[in-house]
Coordinates of N, CA and C in Angstrom, one line a residue:
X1 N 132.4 3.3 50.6 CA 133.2 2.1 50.6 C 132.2 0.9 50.6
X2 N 130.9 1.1 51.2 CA 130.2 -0.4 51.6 C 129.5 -0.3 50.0
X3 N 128.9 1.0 49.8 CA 128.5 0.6 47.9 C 129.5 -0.5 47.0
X4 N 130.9 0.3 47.5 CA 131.7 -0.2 46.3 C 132.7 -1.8 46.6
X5 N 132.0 -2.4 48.0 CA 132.1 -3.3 48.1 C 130.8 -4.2 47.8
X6 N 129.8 -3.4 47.5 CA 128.9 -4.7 47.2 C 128.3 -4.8 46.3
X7 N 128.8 -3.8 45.1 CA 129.4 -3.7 43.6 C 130.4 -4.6 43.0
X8 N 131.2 -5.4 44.1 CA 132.0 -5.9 43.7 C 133.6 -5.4 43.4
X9 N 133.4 -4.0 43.1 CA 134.8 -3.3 43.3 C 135.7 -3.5 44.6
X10 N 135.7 -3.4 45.6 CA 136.3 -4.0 46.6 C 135.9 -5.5 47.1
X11 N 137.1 -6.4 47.4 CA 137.2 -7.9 48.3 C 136.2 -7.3 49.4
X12 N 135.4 -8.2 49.6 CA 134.8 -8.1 51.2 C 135.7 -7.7 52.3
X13 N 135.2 -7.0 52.8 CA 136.4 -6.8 54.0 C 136.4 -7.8 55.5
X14 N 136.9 -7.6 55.9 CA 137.2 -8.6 57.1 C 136.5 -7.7 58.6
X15 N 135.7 -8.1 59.3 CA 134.9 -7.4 60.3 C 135.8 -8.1 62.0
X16 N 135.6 -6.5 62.8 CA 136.2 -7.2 63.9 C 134.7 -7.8 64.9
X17 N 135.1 -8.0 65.6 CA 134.4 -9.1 66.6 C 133.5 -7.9 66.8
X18 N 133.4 -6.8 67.1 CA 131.8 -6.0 67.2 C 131.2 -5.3 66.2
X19 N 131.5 -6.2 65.1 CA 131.4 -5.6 63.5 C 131.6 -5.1 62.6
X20 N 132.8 -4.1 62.9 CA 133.0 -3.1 62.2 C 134.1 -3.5 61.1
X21 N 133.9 -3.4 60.1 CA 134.9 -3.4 58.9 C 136.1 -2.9 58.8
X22 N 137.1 -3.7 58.4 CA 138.5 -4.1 58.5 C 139.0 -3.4 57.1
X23 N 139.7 -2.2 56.6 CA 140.2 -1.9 55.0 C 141.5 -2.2 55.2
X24 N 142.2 -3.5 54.1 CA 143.6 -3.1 54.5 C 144.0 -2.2 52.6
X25 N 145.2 -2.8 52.8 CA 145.8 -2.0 51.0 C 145.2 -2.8 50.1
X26 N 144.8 -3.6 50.1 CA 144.0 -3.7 48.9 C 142.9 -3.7 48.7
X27 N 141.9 -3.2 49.6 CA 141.1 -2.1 49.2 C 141.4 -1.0 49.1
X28 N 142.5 -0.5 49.3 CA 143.0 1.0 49.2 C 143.3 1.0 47.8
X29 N 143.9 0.1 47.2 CA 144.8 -0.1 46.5 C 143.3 -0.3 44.6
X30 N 142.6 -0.9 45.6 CA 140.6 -1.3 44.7 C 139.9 0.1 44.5
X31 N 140.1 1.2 45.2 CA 139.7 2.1 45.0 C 140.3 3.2 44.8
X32 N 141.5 3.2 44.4 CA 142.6 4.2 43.4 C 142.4 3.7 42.2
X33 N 141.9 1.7 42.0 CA 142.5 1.7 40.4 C 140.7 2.2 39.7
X34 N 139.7 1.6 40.8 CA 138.2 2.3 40.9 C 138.3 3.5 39.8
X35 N 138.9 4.6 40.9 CA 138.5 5.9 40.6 C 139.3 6.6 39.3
X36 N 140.3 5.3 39.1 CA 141.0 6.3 37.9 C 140.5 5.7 36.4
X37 N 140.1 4.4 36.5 CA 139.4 3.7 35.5 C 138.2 4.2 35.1
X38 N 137.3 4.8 36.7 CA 136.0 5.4 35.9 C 136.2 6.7 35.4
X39 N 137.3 7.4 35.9 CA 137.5 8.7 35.0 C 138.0 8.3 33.5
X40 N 138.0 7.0 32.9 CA 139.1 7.0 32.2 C 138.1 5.8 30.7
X41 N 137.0 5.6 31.7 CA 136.2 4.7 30.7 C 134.7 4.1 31.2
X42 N 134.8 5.1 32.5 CA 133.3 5.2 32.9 C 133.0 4.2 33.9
X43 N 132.3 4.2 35.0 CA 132.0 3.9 36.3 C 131.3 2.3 35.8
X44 N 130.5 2.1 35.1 CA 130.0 0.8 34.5 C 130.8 -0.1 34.3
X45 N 131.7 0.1 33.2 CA 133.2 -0.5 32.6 C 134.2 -0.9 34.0
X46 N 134.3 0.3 34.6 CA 135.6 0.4 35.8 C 134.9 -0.7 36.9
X47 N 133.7 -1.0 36.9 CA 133.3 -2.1 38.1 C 133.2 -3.4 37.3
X48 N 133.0 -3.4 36.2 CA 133.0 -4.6 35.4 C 135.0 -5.3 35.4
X49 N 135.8 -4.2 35.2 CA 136.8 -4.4 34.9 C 137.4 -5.1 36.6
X50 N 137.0 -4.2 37.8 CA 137.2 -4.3 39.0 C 137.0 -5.9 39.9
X51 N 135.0 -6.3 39.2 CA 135.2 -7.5 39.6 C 136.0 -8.8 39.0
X52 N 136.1 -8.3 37.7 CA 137.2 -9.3 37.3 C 138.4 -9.5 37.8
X53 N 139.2 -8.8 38.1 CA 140.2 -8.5 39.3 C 140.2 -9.5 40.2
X54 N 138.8 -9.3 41.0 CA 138.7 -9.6 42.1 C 138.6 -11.4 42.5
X55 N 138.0 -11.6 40.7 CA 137.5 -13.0 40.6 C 138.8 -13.7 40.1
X56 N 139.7 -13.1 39.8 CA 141.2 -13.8 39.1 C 140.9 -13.9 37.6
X57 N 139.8 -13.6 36.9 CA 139.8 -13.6 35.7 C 140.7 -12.5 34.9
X58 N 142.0 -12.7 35.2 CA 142.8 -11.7 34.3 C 142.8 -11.9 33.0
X59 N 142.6 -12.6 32.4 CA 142.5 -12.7 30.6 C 141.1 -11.2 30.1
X60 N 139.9 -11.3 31.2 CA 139.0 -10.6 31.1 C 139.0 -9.4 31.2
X61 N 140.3 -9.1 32.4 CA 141.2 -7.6 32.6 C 141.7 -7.2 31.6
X62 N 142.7 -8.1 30.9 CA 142.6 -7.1 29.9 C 142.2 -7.1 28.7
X63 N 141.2 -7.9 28.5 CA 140.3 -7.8 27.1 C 139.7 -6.3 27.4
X64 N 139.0 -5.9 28.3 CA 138.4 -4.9 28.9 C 139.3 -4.0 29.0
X65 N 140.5 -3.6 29.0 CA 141.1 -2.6 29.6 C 141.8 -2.8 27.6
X66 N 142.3 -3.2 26.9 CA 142.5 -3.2 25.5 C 140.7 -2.5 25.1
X67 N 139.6 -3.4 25.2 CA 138.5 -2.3 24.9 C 138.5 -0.7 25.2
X68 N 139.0 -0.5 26.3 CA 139.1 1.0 26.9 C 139.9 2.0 25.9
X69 N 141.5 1.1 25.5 CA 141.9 1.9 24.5 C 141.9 2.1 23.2
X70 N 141.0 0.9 22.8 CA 141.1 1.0 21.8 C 139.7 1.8 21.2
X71 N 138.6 2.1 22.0 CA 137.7 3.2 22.0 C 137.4 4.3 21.9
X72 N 138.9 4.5 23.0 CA 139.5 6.1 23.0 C 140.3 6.5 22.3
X73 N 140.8 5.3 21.2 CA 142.1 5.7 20.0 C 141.0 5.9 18.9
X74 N 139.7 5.4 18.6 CA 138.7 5.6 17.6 C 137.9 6.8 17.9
X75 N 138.1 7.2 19.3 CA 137.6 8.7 19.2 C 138.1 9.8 18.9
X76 N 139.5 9.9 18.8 CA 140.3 10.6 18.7 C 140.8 10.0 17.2
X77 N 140.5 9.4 16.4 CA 141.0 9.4 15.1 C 139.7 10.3 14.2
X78 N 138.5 9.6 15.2 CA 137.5 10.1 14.7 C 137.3 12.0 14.6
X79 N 137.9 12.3 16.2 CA 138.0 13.8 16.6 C 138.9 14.4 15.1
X80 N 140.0 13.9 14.7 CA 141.1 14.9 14.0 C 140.5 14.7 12.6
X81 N 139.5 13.5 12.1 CA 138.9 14.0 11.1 C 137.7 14.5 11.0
X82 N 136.9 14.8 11.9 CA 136.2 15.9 11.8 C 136.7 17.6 12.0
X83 N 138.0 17.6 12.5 CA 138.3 18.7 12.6 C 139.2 19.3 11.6
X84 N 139.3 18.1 10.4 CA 139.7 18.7 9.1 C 138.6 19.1 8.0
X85 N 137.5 18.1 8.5 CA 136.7 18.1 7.3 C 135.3 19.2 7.5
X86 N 135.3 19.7 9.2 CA 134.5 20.9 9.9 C 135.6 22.0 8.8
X87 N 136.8 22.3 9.0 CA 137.5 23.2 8.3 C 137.6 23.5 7.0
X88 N 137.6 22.6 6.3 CA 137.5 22.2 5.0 C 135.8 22.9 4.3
X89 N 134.9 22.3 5.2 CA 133.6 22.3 4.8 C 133.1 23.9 4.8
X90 N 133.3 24.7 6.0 CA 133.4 25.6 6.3 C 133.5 26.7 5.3
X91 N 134.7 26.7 4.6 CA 135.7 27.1 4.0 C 135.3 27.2 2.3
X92 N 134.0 26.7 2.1 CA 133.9 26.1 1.2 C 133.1 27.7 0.1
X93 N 133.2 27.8 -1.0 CA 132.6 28.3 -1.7 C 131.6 28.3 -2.4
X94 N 130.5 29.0 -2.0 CA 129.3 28.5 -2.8 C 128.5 29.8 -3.7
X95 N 128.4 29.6 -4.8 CA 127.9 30.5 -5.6 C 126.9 30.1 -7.0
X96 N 126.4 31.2 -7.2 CA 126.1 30.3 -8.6 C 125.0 29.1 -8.6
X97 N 123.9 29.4 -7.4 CA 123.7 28.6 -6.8 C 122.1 28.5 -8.2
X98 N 122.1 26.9 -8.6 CA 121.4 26.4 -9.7 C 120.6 25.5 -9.1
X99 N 118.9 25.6 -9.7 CA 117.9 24.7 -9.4 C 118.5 23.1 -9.4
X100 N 119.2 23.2 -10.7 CA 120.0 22.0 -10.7 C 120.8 21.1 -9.5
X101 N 121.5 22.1 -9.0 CA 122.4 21.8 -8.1 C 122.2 21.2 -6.9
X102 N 120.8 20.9 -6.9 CA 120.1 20.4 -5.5 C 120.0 19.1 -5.4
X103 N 119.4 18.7 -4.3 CA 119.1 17.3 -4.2 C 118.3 17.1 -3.4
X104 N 117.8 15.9 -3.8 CA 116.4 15.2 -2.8 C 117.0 14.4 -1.5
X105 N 116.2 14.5 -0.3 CA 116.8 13.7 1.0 C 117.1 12.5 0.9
X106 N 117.0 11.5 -0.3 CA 117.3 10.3 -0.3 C 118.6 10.3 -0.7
X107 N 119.1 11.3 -2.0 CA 120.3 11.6 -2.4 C 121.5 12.0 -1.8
X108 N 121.1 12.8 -0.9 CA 121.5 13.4 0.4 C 122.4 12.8 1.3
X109 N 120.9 11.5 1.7 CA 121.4 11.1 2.9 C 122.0 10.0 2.3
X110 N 122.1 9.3 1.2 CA 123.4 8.5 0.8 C 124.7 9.1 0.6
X111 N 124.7 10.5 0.1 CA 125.7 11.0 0.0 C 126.8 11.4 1.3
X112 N 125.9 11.5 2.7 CA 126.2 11.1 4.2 C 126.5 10.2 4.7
X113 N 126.1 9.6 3.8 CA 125.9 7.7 4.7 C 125.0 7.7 6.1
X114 N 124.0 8.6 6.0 CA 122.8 8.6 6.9 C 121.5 8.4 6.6
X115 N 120.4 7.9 7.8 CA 119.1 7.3 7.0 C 118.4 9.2 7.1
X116 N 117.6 9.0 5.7 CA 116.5 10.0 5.8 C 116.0 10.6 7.0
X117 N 116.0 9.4 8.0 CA 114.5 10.0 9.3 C 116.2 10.9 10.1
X118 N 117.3 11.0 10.1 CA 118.3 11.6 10.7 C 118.2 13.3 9.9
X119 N 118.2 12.9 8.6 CA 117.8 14.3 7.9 C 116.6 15.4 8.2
X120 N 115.3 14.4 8.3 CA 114.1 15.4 8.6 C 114.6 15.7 10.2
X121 N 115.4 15.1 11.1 CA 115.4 15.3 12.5 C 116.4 16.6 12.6
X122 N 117.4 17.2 11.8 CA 118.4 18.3 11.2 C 117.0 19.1 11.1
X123 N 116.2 19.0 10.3 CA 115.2 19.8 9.3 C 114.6 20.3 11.0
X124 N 114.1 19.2 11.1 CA 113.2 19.7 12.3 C 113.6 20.6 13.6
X125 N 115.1 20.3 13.6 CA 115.4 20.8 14.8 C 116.8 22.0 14.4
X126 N 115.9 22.6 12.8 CA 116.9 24.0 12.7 C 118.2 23.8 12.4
X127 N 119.0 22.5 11.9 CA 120.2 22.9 11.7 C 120.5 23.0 10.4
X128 N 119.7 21.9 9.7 CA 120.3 21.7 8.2 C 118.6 21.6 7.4
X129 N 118.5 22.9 7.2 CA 116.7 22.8 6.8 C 116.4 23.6 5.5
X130 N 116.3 22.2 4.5 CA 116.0 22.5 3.0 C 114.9 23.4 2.4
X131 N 114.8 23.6 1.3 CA 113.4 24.0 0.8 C 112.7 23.0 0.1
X132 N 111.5 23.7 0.3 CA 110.5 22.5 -0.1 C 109.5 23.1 -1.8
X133 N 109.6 21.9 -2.4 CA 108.9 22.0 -3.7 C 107.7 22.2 -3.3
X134 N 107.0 23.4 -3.6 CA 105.8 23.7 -3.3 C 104.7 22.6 -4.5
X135 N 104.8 22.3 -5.2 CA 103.8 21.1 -5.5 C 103.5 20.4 -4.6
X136 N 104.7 19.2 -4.5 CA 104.8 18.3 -3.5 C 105.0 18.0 -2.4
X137 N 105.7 19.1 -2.0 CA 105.9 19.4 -0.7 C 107.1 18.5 -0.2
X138 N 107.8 18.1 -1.6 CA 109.1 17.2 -0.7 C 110.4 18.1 -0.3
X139 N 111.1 17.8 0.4 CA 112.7 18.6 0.4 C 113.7 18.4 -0.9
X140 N 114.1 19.6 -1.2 CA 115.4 19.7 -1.7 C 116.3 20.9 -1.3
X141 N 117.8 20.0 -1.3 CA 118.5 21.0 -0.8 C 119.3 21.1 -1.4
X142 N 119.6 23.0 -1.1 CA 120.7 23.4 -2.8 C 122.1 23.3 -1.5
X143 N 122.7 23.8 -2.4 CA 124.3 24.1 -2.0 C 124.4 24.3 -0.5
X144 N 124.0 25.6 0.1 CA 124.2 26.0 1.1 C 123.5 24.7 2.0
X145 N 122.5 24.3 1.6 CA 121.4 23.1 2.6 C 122.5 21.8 2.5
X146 N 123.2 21.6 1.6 CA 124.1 20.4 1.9 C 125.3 20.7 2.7
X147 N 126.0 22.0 2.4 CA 127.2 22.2 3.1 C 126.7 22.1 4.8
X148 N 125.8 23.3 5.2 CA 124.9 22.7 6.6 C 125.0 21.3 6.9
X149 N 124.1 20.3 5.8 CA 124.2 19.2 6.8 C 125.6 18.2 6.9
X150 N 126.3 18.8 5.9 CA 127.8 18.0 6.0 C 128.6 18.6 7.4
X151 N 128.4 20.1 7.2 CA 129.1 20.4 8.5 C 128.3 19.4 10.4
X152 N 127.3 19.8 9.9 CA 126.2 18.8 11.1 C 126.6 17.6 11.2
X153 N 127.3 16.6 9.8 CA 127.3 15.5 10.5 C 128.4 15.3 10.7
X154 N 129.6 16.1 10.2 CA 130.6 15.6 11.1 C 131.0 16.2 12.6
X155 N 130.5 17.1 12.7 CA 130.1 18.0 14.3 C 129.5 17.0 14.8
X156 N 128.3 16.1 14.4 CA 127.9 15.2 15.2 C 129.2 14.0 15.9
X157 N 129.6 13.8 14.7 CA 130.6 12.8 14.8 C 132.0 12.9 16.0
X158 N 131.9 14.0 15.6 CA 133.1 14.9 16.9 C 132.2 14.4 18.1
X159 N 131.5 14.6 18.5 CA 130.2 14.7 19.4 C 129.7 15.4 19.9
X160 N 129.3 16.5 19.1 CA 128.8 17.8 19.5 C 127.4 17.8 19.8
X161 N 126.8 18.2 20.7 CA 125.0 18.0 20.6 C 124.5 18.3 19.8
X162 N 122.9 18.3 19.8 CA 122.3 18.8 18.9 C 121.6 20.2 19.8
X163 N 121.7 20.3 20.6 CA 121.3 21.5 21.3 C 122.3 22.7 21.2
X164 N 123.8 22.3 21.5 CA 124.9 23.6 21.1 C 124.8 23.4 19.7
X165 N 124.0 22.6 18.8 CA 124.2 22.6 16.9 C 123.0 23.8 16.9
X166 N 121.8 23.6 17.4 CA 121.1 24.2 17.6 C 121.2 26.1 17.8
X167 N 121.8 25.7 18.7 CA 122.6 27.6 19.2 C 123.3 28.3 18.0
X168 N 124.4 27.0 17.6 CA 125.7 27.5 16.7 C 124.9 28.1 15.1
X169 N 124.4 26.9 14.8 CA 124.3 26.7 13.0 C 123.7 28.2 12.3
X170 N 122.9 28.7 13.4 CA 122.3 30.1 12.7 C 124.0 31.0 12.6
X171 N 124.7 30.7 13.3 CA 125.6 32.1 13.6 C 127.1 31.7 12.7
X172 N 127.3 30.5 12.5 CA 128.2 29.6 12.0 C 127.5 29.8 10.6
X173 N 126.3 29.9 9.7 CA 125.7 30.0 8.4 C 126.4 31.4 8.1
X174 N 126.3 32.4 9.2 CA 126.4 34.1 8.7 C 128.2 34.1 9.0
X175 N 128.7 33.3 9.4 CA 130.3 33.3 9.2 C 131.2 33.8 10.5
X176 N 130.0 34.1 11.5 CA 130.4 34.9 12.8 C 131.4 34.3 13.4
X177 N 130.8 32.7 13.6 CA 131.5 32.8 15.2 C 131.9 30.6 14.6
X178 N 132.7 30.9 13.7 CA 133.6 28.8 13.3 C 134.6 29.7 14.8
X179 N 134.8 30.7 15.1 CA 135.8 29.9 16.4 C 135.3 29.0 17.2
X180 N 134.2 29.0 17.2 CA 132.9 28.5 18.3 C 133.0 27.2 18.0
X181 N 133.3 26.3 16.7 CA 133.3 25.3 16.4 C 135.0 25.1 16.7
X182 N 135.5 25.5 16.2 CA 137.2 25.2 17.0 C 137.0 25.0 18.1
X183 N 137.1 26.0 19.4 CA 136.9 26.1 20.7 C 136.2 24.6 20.9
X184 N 135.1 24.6 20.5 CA 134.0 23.3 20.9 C 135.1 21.7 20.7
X185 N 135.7 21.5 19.3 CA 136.6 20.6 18.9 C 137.8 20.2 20.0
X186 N 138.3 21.8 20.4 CA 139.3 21.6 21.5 C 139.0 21.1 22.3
X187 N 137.8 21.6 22.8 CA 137.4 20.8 24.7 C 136.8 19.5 24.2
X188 N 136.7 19.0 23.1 CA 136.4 17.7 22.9 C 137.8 16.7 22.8
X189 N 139.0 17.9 22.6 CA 140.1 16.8 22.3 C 140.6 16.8 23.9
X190 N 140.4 17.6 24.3 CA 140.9 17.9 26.0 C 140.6 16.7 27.0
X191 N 138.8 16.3 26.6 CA 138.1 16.2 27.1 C 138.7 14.4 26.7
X192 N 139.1 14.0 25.6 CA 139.4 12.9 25.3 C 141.1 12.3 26.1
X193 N 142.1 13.4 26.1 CA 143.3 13.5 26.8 C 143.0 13.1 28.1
X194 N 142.2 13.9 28.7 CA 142.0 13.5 30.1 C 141.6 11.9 30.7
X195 N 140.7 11.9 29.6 CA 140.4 10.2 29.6 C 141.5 9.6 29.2
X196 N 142.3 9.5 28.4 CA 143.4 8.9 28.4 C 144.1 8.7 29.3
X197 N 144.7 9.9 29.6 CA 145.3 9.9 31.1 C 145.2 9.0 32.4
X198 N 143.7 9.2 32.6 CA 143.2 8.7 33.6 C 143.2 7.2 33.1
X199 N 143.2 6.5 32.1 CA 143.2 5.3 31.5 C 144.4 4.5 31.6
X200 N 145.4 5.5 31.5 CA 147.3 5.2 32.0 C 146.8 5.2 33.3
X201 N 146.6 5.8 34.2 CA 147.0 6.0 35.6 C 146.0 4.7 36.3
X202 N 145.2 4.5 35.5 CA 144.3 3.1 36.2 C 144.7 1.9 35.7
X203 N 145.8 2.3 34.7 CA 146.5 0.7 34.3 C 147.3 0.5 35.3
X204 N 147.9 1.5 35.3 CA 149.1 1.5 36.6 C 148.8 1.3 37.7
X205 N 147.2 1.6 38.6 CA 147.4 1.4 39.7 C 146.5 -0.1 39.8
X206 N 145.9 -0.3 38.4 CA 145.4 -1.9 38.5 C 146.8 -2.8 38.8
X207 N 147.5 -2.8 37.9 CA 148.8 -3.4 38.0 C 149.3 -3.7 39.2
X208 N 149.5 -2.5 40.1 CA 149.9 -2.8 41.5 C 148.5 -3.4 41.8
X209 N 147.3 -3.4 42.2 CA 146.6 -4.0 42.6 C 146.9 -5.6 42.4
X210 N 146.7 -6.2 41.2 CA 147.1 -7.2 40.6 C 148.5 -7.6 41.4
X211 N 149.5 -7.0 41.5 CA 150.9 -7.6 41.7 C 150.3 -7.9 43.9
X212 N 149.5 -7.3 44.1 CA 149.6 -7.2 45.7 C 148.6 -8.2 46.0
X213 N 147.6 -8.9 44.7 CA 146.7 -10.1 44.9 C 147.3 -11.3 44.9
X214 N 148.2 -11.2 44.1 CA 148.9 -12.2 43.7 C 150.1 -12.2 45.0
X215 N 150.8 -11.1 45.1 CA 151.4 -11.7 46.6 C 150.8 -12.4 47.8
X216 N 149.2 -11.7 48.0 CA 148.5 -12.3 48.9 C 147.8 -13.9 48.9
X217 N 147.8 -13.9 47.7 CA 147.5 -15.5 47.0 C 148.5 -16.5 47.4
X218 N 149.7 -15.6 47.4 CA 151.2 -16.8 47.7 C 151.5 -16.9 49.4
X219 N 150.5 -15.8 50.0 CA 151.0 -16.1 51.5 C 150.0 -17.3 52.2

């Protein structure tokens, strides 16, 4: 409680005559909407959100609390298209595979809408790793080396590490284990619900916080 009063999340409290600190409800009230805000948009955000509260800057409440959802509505728009286009990509047919059909990393990575140095960092770290023109020694990648990094970047985009991409991509190439990419997508959609949740439940108990300042303000 003394951290999260001198964070600014809690009003100062009122001390009795041999020092000891006084909590009434609205610190009780500061650290329900605390705890549900930082499950809901992170401990940084929820003290930022909290001292404004405290300072009466409500217009700032909810600029900040509109940022909260509307972050979590672009992660989740973002989550259900990568979980069409992980399926899609997956799924895909490749045969017939022609010297032609390849491409250089610059081609590549426009065709991603990502910079080159993101590509050699795939290359380097085993997920999406081309062959190289033995003259030159530059990358090109056929068929299978593009479907790889299309699946990688929208798995990125989900927000999957590069350490579980790392585990997956050999075993996900041989066709074993896309449940492992499902599975992974769910607890990322789960993982976004719960923030949500917790994002309702910190509106609600800011609210009453807010309604019990504002009574105290009028006494």
């Amino acid at each position: 409680m003394r951290n999260l009063e001198q964070a600014g999340v809690l009003p100062p409290a009122t001390r009795t005559t041999n020092g000891y600190r006084v909590h009434g409800e609205i610190h009780v009230h500061s650290a329900i909407a605390y705890r549900e805000l930082a499950a809901g948009t992170g401990p940084a955000e929820a003290k930022k959100i909290l001292r404004a509260v405290h300072r009466g800057h409500l217009s700032d409440v909810l600029s900040q609390l509109d940022g909260a959802h509307a972050r979590i509505d672009a992660e989740r728009a973002e989550l259900r298209r990568a979980k069409a286009a992980a399926h899609a990509i997956a799924d895909e047919p490749i045969a017939d595979v022609r010297p032609s059909d390849s491409m250089n990393i610059s081609e590549l990575a426009a065709a991603l809408g990502v910079r080159t140095s993101t590509l050699r960092h795939w290359d380097a770290e085993g997920l999406a790793v081309p062959v190289r023109d033995p003259a030159r020694a530059t990358r090109r990648y056929l068929p299978p080396h593009v479907r790889d990094a299309r699946i990688v970047h929208q798995l990125r985009q989900a927000g999957y590490r590069i350490e579980s991409l790392r585990a997956l991509m050999p075993e996900l190439r041989s066709g074993r284990r896309f449940p492992d990419v499902d599975a992974a997508l769910a607890a990322r959609d789960t993982s976004i619900e719960k923030r949500s949740r917790a994002l309702l439940t910190g509106a609600a108990a800011l609210h009453e916080l807010l309604a019990r300042r504002a009574t105290n303000d009028d006494q």
